[in-house]
Tab-separated table of C-alpha atoms and ligand atoms in Angstrom:
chain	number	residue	atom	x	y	z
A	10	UNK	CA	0.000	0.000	0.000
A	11	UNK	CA	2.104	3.411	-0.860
A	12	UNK	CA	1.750	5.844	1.550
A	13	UNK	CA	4.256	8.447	3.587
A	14	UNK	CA	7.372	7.240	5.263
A	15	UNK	CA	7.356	7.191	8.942
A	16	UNK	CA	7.059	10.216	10.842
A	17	UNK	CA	9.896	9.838	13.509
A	18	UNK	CA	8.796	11.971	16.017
A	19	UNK	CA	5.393	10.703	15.818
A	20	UNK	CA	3.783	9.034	18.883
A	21	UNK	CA	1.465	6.367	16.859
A	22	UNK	CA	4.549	5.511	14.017
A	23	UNK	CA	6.972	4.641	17.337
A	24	UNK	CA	3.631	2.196	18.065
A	25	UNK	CA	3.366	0.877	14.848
A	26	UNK	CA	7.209	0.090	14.263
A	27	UNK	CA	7.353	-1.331	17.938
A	28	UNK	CA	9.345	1.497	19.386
A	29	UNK	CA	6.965	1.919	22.265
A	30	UNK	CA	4.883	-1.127	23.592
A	31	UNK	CA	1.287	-1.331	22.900
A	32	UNK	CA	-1.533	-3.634	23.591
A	33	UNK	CA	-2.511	-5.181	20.064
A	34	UNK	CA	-6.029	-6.793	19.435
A	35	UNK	CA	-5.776	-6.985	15.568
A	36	UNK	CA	-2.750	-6.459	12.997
A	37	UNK	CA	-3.354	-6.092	9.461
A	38	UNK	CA	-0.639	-5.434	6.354
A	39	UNK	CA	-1.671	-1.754	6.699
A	40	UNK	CA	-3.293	-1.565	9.936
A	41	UNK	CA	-3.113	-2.270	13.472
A	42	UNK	CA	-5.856	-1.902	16.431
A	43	UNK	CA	-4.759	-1.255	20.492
A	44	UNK	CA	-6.327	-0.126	23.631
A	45	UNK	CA	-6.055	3.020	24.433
A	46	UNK	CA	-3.703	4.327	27.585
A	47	UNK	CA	-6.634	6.235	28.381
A	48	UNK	CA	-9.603	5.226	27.852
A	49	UNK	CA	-13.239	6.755	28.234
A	50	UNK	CA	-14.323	3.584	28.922
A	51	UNK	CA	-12.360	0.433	29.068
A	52	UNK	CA	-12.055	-1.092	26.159
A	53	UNK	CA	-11.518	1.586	24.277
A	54	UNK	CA	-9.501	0.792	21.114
A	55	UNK	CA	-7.596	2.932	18.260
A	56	UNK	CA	-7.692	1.683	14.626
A	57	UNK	CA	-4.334	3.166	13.138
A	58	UNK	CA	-3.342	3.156	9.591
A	59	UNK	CA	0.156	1.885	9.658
A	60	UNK	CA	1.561	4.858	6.941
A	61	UNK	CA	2.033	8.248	8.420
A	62	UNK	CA	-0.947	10.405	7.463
A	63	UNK	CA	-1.689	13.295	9.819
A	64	UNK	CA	-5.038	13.683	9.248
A	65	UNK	CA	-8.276	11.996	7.536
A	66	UNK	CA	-8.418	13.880	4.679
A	67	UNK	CA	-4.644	12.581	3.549
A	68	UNK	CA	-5.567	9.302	3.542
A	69	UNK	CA	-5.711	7.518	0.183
A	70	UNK	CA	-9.104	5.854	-0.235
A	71	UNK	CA	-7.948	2.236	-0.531
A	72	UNK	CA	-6.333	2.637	3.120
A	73	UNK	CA	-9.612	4.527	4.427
A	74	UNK	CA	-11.266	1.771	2.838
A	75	UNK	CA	-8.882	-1.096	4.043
A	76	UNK	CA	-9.863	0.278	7.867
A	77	UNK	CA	-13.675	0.541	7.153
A	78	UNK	CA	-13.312	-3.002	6.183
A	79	UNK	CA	-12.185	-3.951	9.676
A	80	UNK	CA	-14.493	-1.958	11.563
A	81	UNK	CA	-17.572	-4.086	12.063
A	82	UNK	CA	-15.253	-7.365	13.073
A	83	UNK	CA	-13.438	-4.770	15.716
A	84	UNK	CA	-16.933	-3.352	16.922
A	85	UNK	CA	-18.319	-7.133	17.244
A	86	UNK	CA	-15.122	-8.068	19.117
A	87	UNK	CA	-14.732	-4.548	21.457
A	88	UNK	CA	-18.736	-5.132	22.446
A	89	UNK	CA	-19.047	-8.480	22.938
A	90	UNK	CA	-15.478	-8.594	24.810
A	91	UNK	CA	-16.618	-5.431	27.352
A	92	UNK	CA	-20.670	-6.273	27.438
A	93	UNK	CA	-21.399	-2.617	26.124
A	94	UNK	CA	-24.790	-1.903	24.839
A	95	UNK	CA	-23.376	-0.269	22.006
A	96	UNK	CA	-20.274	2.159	21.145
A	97	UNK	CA	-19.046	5.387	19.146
A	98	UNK	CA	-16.966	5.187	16.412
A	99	UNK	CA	-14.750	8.657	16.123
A	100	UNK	CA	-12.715	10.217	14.370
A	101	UNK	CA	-11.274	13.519	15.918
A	102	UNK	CA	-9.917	15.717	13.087
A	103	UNK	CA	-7.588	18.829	13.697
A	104	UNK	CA	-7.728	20.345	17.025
A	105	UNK	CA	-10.591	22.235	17.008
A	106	UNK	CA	-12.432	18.473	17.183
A	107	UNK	CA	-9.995	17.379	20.205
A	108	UNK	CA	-7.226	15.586	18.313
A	109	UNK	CA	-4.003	15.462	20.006
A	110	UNK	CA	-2.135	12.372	17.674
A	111	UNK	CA	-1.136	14.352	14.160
A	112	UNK	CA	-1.452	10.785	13.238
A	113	UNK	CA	-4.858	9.395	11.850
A	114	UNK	CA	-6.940	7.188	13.757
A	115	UNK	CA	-10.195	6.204	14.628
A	116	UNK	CA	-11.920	5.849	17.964
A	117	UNK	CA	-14.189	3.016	19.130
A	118	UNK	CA	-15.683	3.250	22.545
A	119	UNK	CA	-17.687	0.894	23.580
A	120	UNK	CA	-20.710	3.035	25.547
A	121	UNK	CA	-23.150	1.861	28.747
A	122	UNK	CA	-26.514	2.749	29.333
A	123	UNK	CA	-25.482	4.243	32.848
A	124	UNK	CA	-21.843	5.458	31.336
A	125	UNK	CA	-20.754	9.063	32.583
A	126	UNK	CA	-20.070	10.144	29.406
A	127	UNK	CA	-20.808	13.442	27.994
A	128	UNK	CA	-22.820	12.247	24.682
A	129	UNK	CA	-24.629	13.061	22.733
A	130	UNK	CA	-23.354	16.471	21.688
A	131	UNK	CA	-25.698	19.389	21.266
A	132	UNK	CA	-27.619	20.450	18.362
A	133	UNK	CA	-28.570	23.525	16.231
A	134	UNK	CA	-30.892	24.645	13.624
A	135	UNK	CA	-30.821	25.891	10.488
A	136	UNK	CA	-32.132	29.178	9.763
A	137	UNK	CA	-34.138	30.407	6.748
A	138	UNK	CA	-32.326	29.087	3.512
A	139	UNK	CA	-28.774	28.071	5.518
A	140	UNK	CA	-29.590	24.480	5.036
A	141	UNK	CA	-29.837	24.830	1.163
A	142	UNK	CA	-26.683	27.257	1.097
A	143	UNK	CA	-24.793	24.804	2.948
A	144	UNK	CA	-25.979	21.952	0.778
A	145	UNK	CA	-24.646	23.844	-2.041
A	146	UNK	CA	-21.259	24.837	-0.774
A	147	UNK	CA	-20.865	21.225	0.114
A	148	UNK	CA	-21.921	20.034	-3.457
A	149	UNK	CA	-19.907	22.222	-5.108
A	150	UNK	CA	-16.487	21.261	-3.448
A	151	UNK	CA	-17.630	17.519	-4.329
A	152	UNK	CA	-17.210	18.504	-7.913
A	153	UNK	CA	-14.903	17.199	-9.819
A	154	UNK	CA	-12.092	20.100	-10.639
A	155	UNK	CA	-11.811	21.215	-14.206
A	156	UNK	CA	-8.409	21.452	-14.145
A	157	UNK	CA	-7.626	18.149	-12.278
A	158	UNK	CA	-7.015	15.484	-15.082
B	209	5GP	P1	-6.955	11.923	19.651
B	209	5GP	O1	-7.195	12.837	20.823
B	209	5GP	O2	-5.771	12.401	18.828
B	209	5GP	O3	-8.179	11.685	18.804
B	209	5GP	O4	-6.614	10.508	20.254
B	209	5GP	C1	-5.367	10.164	20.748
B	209	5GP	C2	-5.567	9.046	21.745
B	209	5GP	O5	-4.326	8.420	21.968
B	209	5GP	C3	-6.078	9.517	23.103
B	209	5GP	O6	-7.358	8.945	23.353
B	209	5GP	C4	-5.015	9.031	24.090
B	209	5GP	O7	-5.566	8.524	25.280
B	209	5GP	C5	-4.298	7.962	23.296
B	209	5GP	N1	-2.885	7.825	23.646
B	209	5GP	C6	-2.004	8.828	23.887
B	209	5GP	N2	-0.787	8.321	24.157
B	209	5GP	C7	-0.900	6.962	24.056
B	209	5GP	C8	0.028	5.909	24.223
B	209	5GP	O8	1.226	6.091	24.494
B	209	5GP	N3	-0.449	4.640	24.065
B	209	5GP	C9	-1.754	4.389	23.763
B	209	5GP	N4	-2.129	3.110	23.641
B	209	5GP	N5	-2.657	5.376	23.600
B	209	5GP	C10	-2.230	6.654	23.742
B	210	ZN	ZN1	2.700	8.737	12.470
């Protein structure tokens, strides 16, 4: 799978190389899954492409692909293994949406009826014609570029 060389200062390449000790659950050619050190619930496990891509929208779509294809097995394994009565699957992207590893991952927390976490988040509303503006905007930057070949 191509992809960027390792990062060396980065915390999740020295875990994927084997420079610092993790706790596996699944390895992959291009991807390996470990608890994390802290979790918000136990159980908690990070999905981590093994290439160095800081953030989501680096990642080439066969490797995006390649970890969406080993989602459901790790959600089976993370709820049946911690009894949770279902789980998030996150992504935080830039720091503005809480990430702290320039290194991208996915979350999945495996969540408890009585858990004492803060979720769901809070919602707004669209106002007037925002919802068809934003539609738009969104559309239009799915477009393929003219000038891309
Ligand atoms: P982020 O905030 O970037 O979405 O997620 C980074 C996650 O990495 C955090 O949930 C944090 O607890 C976890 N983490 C940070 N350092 C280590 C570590 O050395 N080992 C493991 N297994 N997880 C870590
Ligand atoms: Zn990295």
């Amino acid at each position: 799978m191509s992809g960027n060389a390792h990062e060396p200062s980065c915390l999740f390449c020295k875990i994927v190389r084997g420079d610092i000790p993790s706790s596996k659950v699944l390895e992959t050619e291009d991807a390996i899954a470990f608890l994390d050190i802290h979790p918000v619930n136990k159980g908690h496990v990070l999905v981590v492409p093994k290439h160095h891509h800081p953030h989501l929208v680096e990642l080439p779509e066969a490797l995006a692909a390649h970890v969406g294809s080993i989602l459901p097995r790790l959600c089976r394994a993370v709820q049946a293994a911690t009894g949770a009565d279902g789980f998030n699957v996150i992504i935080n992207n830039g720091t503005a949406a809480g990430q702290t590893v320039d290194h991208g991952h996915w979350h999945i927390i495996p969540r408890f009826h009585d858990d004492p976490v803060e979720w769901p988040w809070p919602h707004s509303e669209y106002v007037g014609d925002e919802l068809g503006q934003m539609r738009f905007r969104i559309e239009r930057e799915l477009r393929p570029n003219p000038n891309d070949d």
